[in-house]
mmCIF file with all atom_site columns, C-alpha atoms in Angstrom:
data_model
loop_
_atom_site.group_PDB
_atom_site.id
_atom_site.type_symbol
_atom_site.label_atom_id
_atom_site.label_alt_id
_atom_site.label_comp_id
_atom_site.label_asym_id
_atom_site.label_entity_id
_atom_site.label_seq_id
_atom_site.pdbx_PDB_ins_code
_atom_site.Cartn_x
_atom_site.Cartn_y
_atom_site.Cartn_z
_atom_site.occupancy
_atom_site.B_iso_or_equiv
_atom_site.pdbx_formal_charge
_atom_site.auth_seq_id
_atom_site.auth_comp_id
_atom_site.auth_asym_id
_atom_site.auth_atom_id
_atom_site.pdbx_PDB_model_num
ATOM 1   C CA . UNK A 1 1   ? 64.107  135.596 151.445 1.00 46.00 ? 1   UNK A CA 1
ATOM 2   C CA . UNK A 1 2   ? 67.295  134.909 149.650 1.00 51.00 ? 2   UNK A CA 1
ATOM 3   C CA . UNK A 1 3   ? 69.589  131.933 149.967 1.00 54.00 ? 3   UNK A CA 1
ATOM 4   C CA . UNK A 1 4   ? 73.195  131.366 149.899 1.00 55.00 ? 4   UNK A CA 1
ATOM 5   C CA . UNK A 1 5   ? 72.959  129.800 146.397 1.00 56.00 ? 5   UNK A CA 1
ATOM 6   C CA . UNK A 1 6   ? 70.903  132.619 145.036 1.00 56.00 ? 6   UNK A CA 1
ATOM 7   C CA . UNK A 1 7   ? 73.438  135.228 146.168 1.00 62.00 ? 7   UNK A CA 1
ATOM 8   C CA . UNK A 1 8   ? 76.247  132.933 144.719 1.00 79.00 ? 8   UNK A CA 1
ATOM 9   C CA . UNK A 1 9   ? 74.445  133.335 141.303 1.00 86.00 ? 9   UNK A CA 1
ATOM 10  C CA . UNK A 1 10  ? 75.384  136.396 139.955 1.00 92.00 ? 10  UNK A CA 1
ATOM 11  C CA . UNK A 1 11  ? 75.921  137.348 136.131 1.00 91.00 ? 11  UNK A CA 1
ATOM 12  C CA . UNK A 1 12  ? 79.273  137.434 136.248 1.00 93.00 ? 12  UNK A CA 1
ATOM 13  C CA . UNK A 1 13  ? 79.698  134.240 138.120 1.00 94.00 ? 13  UNK A CA 1
ATOM 14  C CA . UNK A 1 14  ? 77.457  132.422 135.654 1.00 95.00 ? 14  UNK A CA 1
ATOM 15  C CA . UNK A 1 15  ? 79.832  133.757 132.894 1.00 95.00 ? 15  UNK A CA 1
ATOM 16  C CA . UNK A 1 16  ? 82.672  132.597 134.659 1.00 95.00 ? 16  UNK A CA 1
ATOM 17  C CA . UNK A 1 17  ? 81.369  128.979 135.104 1.00 96.00 ? 17  UNK A CA 1
ATOM 18  C CA . UNK A 1 18  ? 80.295  129.332 131.311 1.00 97.00 ? 18  UNK A CA 1
ATOM 19  C CA . UNK A 1 19  ? 83.809  130.135 130.171 1.00 97.00 ? 19  UNK A CA 1
ATOM 20  C CA . UNK A 1 20  ? 85.300  127.430 132.383 1.00 97.00 ? 20  UNK A CA 1
ATOM 21  C CA . UNK A 1 21  ? 82.646  124.873 130.519 1.00 97.00 ? 21  UNK A CA 1
ATOM 22  C CA . UNK A 1 22  ? 83.247  126.150 127.048 1.00 97.00 ? 22  UNK A CA 1
ATOM 23  C CA . UNK A 1 23  ? 87.391  126.164 127.674 1.00 98.00 ? 23  UNK A CA 1
ATOM 24  C CA . UNK A 1 24  ? 86.937  122.439 128.933 1.00 98.00 ? 24  UNK A CA 1
ATOM 25  C CA . UNK A 1 25  ? 84.998  121.716 126.058 1.00 97.00 ? 25  UNK A CA 1
ATOM 26  C CA . UNK A 1 26  ? 87.086  123.374 123.297 1.00 96.00 ? 26  UNK A CA 1
ATOM 27  C CA . UNK A 1 27  ? 89.902  121.469 125.031 1.00 97.00 ? 27  UNK A CA 1
ATOM 28  C CA . UNK A 1 28  ? 88.644  118.363 124.806 1.00 97.00 ? 28  UNK A CA 1
ATOM 29  C CA . UNK A 1 29  ? 87.870  118.899 121.173 1.00 97.00 ? 29  UNK A CA 1
ATOM 30  C CA . UNK A 1 30  ? 91.767  119.855 120.584 1.00 95.00 ? 30  UNK A CA 1
ATOM 31  C CA . UNK A 1 31  ? 92.811  116.734 122.026 1.00 96.00 ? 31  UNK A CA 1
ATOM 32  C CA . UNK A 1 32  ? 89.939  114.687 120.003 1.00 96.00 ? 32  UNK A CA 1
ATOM 33  C CA . UNK A 1 33  ? 91.239  116.286 116.699 1.00 94.00 ? 33  UNK A CA 1
ATOM 34  C CA . UNK A 1 34  ? 94.845  115.435 117.673 1.00 94.00 ? 34  UNK A CA 1
ATOM 35  C CA . UNK A 1 35  ? 93.922  111.793 118.095 1.00 93.00 ? 35  UNK A CA 1
ATOM 36  C CA . UNK A 1 36  ? 91.806  111.897 114.800 1.00 91.00 ? 36  UNK A CA 1
ATOM 37  C CA . UNK A 1 37  ? 95.001  113.575 112.874 1.00 90.00 ? 37  UNK A CA 1
ATOM 38  C CA . UNK A 1 38  ? 97.070  110.672 114.634 1.00 91.00 ? 38  UNK A CA 1
ATOM 39  C CA . UNK A 1 39  ? 94.951  108.026 113.432 1.00 88.00 ? 39  UNK A CA 1
ATOM 40  C CA . UNK A 1 40  ? 94.327  109.437 109.756 1.00 83.00 ? 40  UNK A CA 1
ATOM 41  C CA . UNK A 1 41  ? 98.209  110.012 109.461 1.00 87.00 ? 41  UNK A CA 1
ATOM 42  C CA . UNK A 1 42  ? 98.667  106.171 110.393 1.00 86.00 ? 42  UNK A CA 1
ATOM 43  C CA . UNK A 1 43  ? 95.996  104.875 107.937 1.00 80.00 ? 43  UNK A CA 1
ATOM 44  C CA . UNK A 1 44  ? 97.037  107.004 104.990 1.00 78.00 ? 44  UNK A CA 1
ATOM 45  C CA . UNK A 1 45  ? 100.814 107.426 105.893 1.00 68.00 ? 45  UNK A CA 1
ATOM 46  C CA . UNK A 1 46  ? 100.872 110.698 104.180 1.00 59.00 ? 46  UNK A CA 1
ATOM 47  C CA . UNK A 1 47  ? 101.799 114.020 106.115 1.00 57.00 ? 47  UNK A CA 1
ATOM 48  C CA . UNK A 1 48  ? 99.422  116.223 104.139 1.00 57.00 ? 48  UNK A CA 1
ATOM 49  C CA . UNK A 1 49  ? 97.683  117.350 106.924 1.00 56.00 ? 49  UNK A CA 1
ATOM 50  C CA . UNK A 1 50  ? 99.778  117.970 109.626 1.00 62.00 ? 50  UNK A CA 1
ATOM 51  C CA . UNK A 1 51  ? 98.988  121.664 110.928 1.00 72.00 ? 51  UNK A CA 1
ATOM 52  C CA . UNK A 1 52  ? 95.732  121.497 109.347 1.00 77.00 ? 52  UNK A CA 1
ATOM 53  C CA . UNK A 1 53  ? 93.443  122.891 111.904 1.00 82.00 ? 53  UNK A CA 1
ATOM 54  C CA . UNK A 1 54  ? 89.844  120.878 111.400 1.00 87.00 ? 54  UNK A CA 1
ATOM 55  C CA . UNK A 1 55  ? 86.683  122.893 112.327 1.00 93.00 ? 55  UNK A CA 1
ATOM 56  C CA . UNK A 1 56  ? 85.006  120.986 115.704 1.00 94.00 ? 56  UNK A CA 1
ATOM 57  C CA . UNK A 1 57  ? 82.105  119.576 113.574 1.00 95.00 ? 57  UNK A CA 1
ATOM 58  C CA . UNK A 1 58  ? 84.632  117.980 111.262 1.00 95.00 ? 58  UNK A CA 1
ATOM 59  C CA . UNK A 1 59  ? 86.779  116.650 114.169 1.00 94.00 ? 59  UNK A CA 1
ATOM 60  C CA . UNK A 1 60  ? 83.545  115.025 115.602 1.00 96.00 ? 60  UNK A CA 1
ATOM 61  C CA . UNK A 1 61  ? 82.438  113.621 112.243 1.00 95.00 ? 61  UNK A CA 1
ATOM 62  C CA . UNK A 1 62  ? 86.086  111.977 111.559 1.00 93.00 ? 62  UNK A CA 1
ATOM 63  C CA . UNK A 1 63  ? 85.890  110.729 115.072 1.00 95.00 ? 63  UNK A CA 1
ATOM 64  C CA . UNK A 1 64  ? 82.804  108.924 114.321 1.00 96.00 ? 64  UNK A CA 1
ATOM 65  C CA . UNK A 1 65  ? 84.183  107.540 111.061 1.00 94.00 ? 65  UNK A CA 1
ATOM 66  C CA . UNK A 1 66  ? 87.274  106.159 112.883 1.00 92.00 ? 66  UNK A CA 1
ATOM 67  C CA . UNK A 1 67  ? 85.346  104.829 115.636 1.00 94.00 ? 67  UNK A CA 1
ATOM 68  C CA . UNK A 1 68  ? 83.014  102.994 113.417 1.00 96.00 ? 68  UNK A CA 1
ATOM 69  C CA . UNK A 1 69  ? 85.726  101.777 111.443 1.00 93.00 ? 69  UNK A CA 1
ATOM 70  C CA . UNK A 1 70  ? 87.755  100.454 114.612 1.00 93.00 ? 70  UNK A CA 1
ATOM 71  C CA . UNK A 1 71  ? 84.322  98.629  115.605 1.00 96.00 ? 71  UNK A CA 1
ATOM 72  C CA . UNK A 1 72  ? 84.283  96.697  112.008 1.00 97.00 ? 72  UNK A CA 1
ATOM 73  C CA . UNK A 1 73  ? 87.776  95.895  112.168 1.00 96.00 ? 73  UNK A CA 1
ATOM 74  C CA . UNK A 1 74  ? 87.363  94.521  115.768 1.00 98.00 ? 74  UNK A CA 1
ATOM 75  C CA . UNK A 1 75  ? 84.296  92.379  114.478 1.00 98.00 ? 75  UNK A CA 1
ATOM 76  C CA . UNK A 1 76  ? 86.197  91.316  111.315 1.00 98.00 ? 76  UNK A CA 1
ATOM 77  C CA . UNK A 1 77  ? 89.221  90.265  113.450 1.00 98.00 ? 77  UNK A CA 1
ATOM 78  C CA . UNK A 1 78  ? 86.866  87.952  116.065 1.00 98.00 ? 78  UNK A CA 1
ATOM 79  C CA . UNK A 1 79  ? 85.411  86.401  113.144 1.00 98.00 ? 79  UNK A CA 1
ATOM 80  C CA . UNK A 1 80  ? 88.912  85.444  111.602 1.00 98.00 ? 80  UNK A CA 1
ATOM 81  C CA . UNK A 1 81  ? 89.956  84.166  115.078 1.00 98.00 ? 81  UNK A CA 1
ATOM 82  C CA . UNK A 1 82  ? 86.811  82.116  115.337 1.00 97.00 ? 82  UNK A CA 1
ATOM 83  C CA . UNK A 1 83  ? 87.508  80.854  112.095 1.00 97.00 ? 83  UNK A CA 1
ATOM 84  C CA . UNK A 1 84  ? 91.249  79.886  112.729 1.00 97.00 ? 84  UNK A CA 1
ATOM 85  C CA . UNK A 1 85  ? 90.130  78.268  116.103 1.00 97.00 ? 85  UNK A CA 1
ATOM 86  C CA . UNK A 1 86  ? 87.468  76.012  114.070 1.00 96.00 ? 86  UNK A CA 1
ATOM 87  C CA . UNK A 1 87  ? 90.371  75.159  111.708 1.00 96.00 ? 87  UNK A CA 1
ATOM 88  C CA . UNK A 1 88  ? 92.892  74.081  114.425 1.00 95.00 ? 88  UNK A CA 1
ATOM 89  C CA . UNK A 1 89  ? 90.421  72.117  116.226 1.00 93.00 ? 89  UNK A CA 1
ATOM 90  C CA . UNK A 1 90  ? 89.274  70.470  113.194 1.00 92.00 ? 90  UNK A CA 1
ATOM 91  C CA . UNK A 1 91  ? 93.206  69.362  112.448 1.00 91.00 ? 91  UNK A CA 1
ATOM 92  C CA . UNK A 1 92  ? 93.808  68.709  115.849 1.00 89.00 ? 92  UNK A CA 1
ATOM 93  C CA . UNK A 1 93  ? 90.733  65.907  115.584 1.00 87.00 ? 93  UNK A CA 1
ATOM 94  C CA . UNK A 1 94  ? 91.898  64.641  112.475 1.00 86.00 ? 94  UNK A CA 1
ATOM 95  C CA . UNK A 1 95  ? 95.714  64.180  113.868 1.00 82.00 ? 95  UNK A CA 1
ATOM 96  C CA . UNK A 1 96  ? 94.252  62.123  116.862 1.00 80.00 ? 96  UNK A CA 1
ATOM 97  C CA . UNK A 1 97  ? 92.122  59.971  114.468 1.00 78.00 ? 97  UNK A CA 1
ATOM 98  C CA . UNK A 1 98  ? 95.603  59.282  112.465 1.00 75.00 ? 98  UNK A CA 1
ATOM 99  C CA . UNK A 1 99  ? 98.018  57.109  113.977 1.00 65.00 ? 99  UNK A CA 1
ATOM 100 C CA . UNK A 1 100 ? 101.775 57.519  112.535 1.00 60.00 ? 100 UNK A CA 1
ATOM 101 C CA . UNK A 1 101 ? 103.642 54.657  111.170 1.00 57.00 ? 101 UNK A CA 1
ATOM 102 C CA . UNK A 1 102 ? 105.982 54.273  114.261 1.00 59.00 ? 102 UNK A CA 1
ATOM 103 C CA . UNK A 1 103 ? 102.693 53.880  116.524 1.00 59.00 ? 103 UNK A CA 1
ATOM 104 C CA . UNK A 1 104 ? 101.325 51.237  114.165 1.00 61.00 ? 104 UNK A CA 1
ATOM 105 C CA . UNK A 1 105 ? 104.279 49.062  114.086 1.00 61.00 ? 105 UNK A CA 1
ATOM 106 C CA . UNK A 1 106 ? 104.958 49.002  117.791 1.00 64.00 ? 106 UNK A CA 1
ATOM 107 C CA . UNK A 1 107 ? 101.269 48.163  118.227 1.00 62.00 ? 107 UNK A CA 1
ATOM 108 C CA . UNK A 1 108 ? 101.619 45.291  115.573 1.00 66.00 ? 108 UNK A CA 1
ATOM 109 C CA . UNK A 1 109 ? 104.785 43.915  117.261 1.00 66.00 ? 109 UNK A CA 1
ATOM 110 C CA . UNK A 1 110 ? 103.383 43.992  120.789 1.00 67.00 ? 110 UNK A CA 1
ATOM 111 C CA . UNK A 1 111 ? 100.336 42.318  119.337 1.00 67.00 ? 111 UNK A CA 1
ATOM 112 C CA . UNK A 1 112 ? 102.423 39.370  117.834 1.00 67.00 ? 112 UNK A CA 1
ATOM 113 C CA . UNK A 1 113 ? 104.284 39.113  121.117 1.00 68.00 ? 113 UNK A CA 1
ATOM 114 C CA . UNK A 1 114 ? 101.159 38.723  123.212 1.00 69.00 ? 114 UNK A CA 1
ATOM 115 C CA . UNK A 1 115 ? 99.701  36.041  120.760 1.00 66.00 ? 115 UNK A CA 1
ATOM 116 C CA . UNK A 1 116 ? 103.130 33.868  121.015 1.00 61.00 ? 116 UNK A CA 1
#
């Protein structure tokens, strides 16, 4: 007894599905390759490899390197932001503890008036 799914799974239908899957994968790799080329071009500031077509494995390897580099850079930037925030906070605390000369003069005059 054959079901509807068994009838639709003919060898030609399977080849068509596989061809569509392969085309989607190749399109995705091509787009990834363009992104990797653009990132490399921006970071190297040279146009040596503008029309170079990389093999699929090289595209994936370069994408891994780019992503790893981005993660590392993001971590460094977060650390720098945290260090700057700590520095700003400490400087703000120092400013709060120090009174400027005009405030001190005003306070001294008001104390003298109160004592008179």
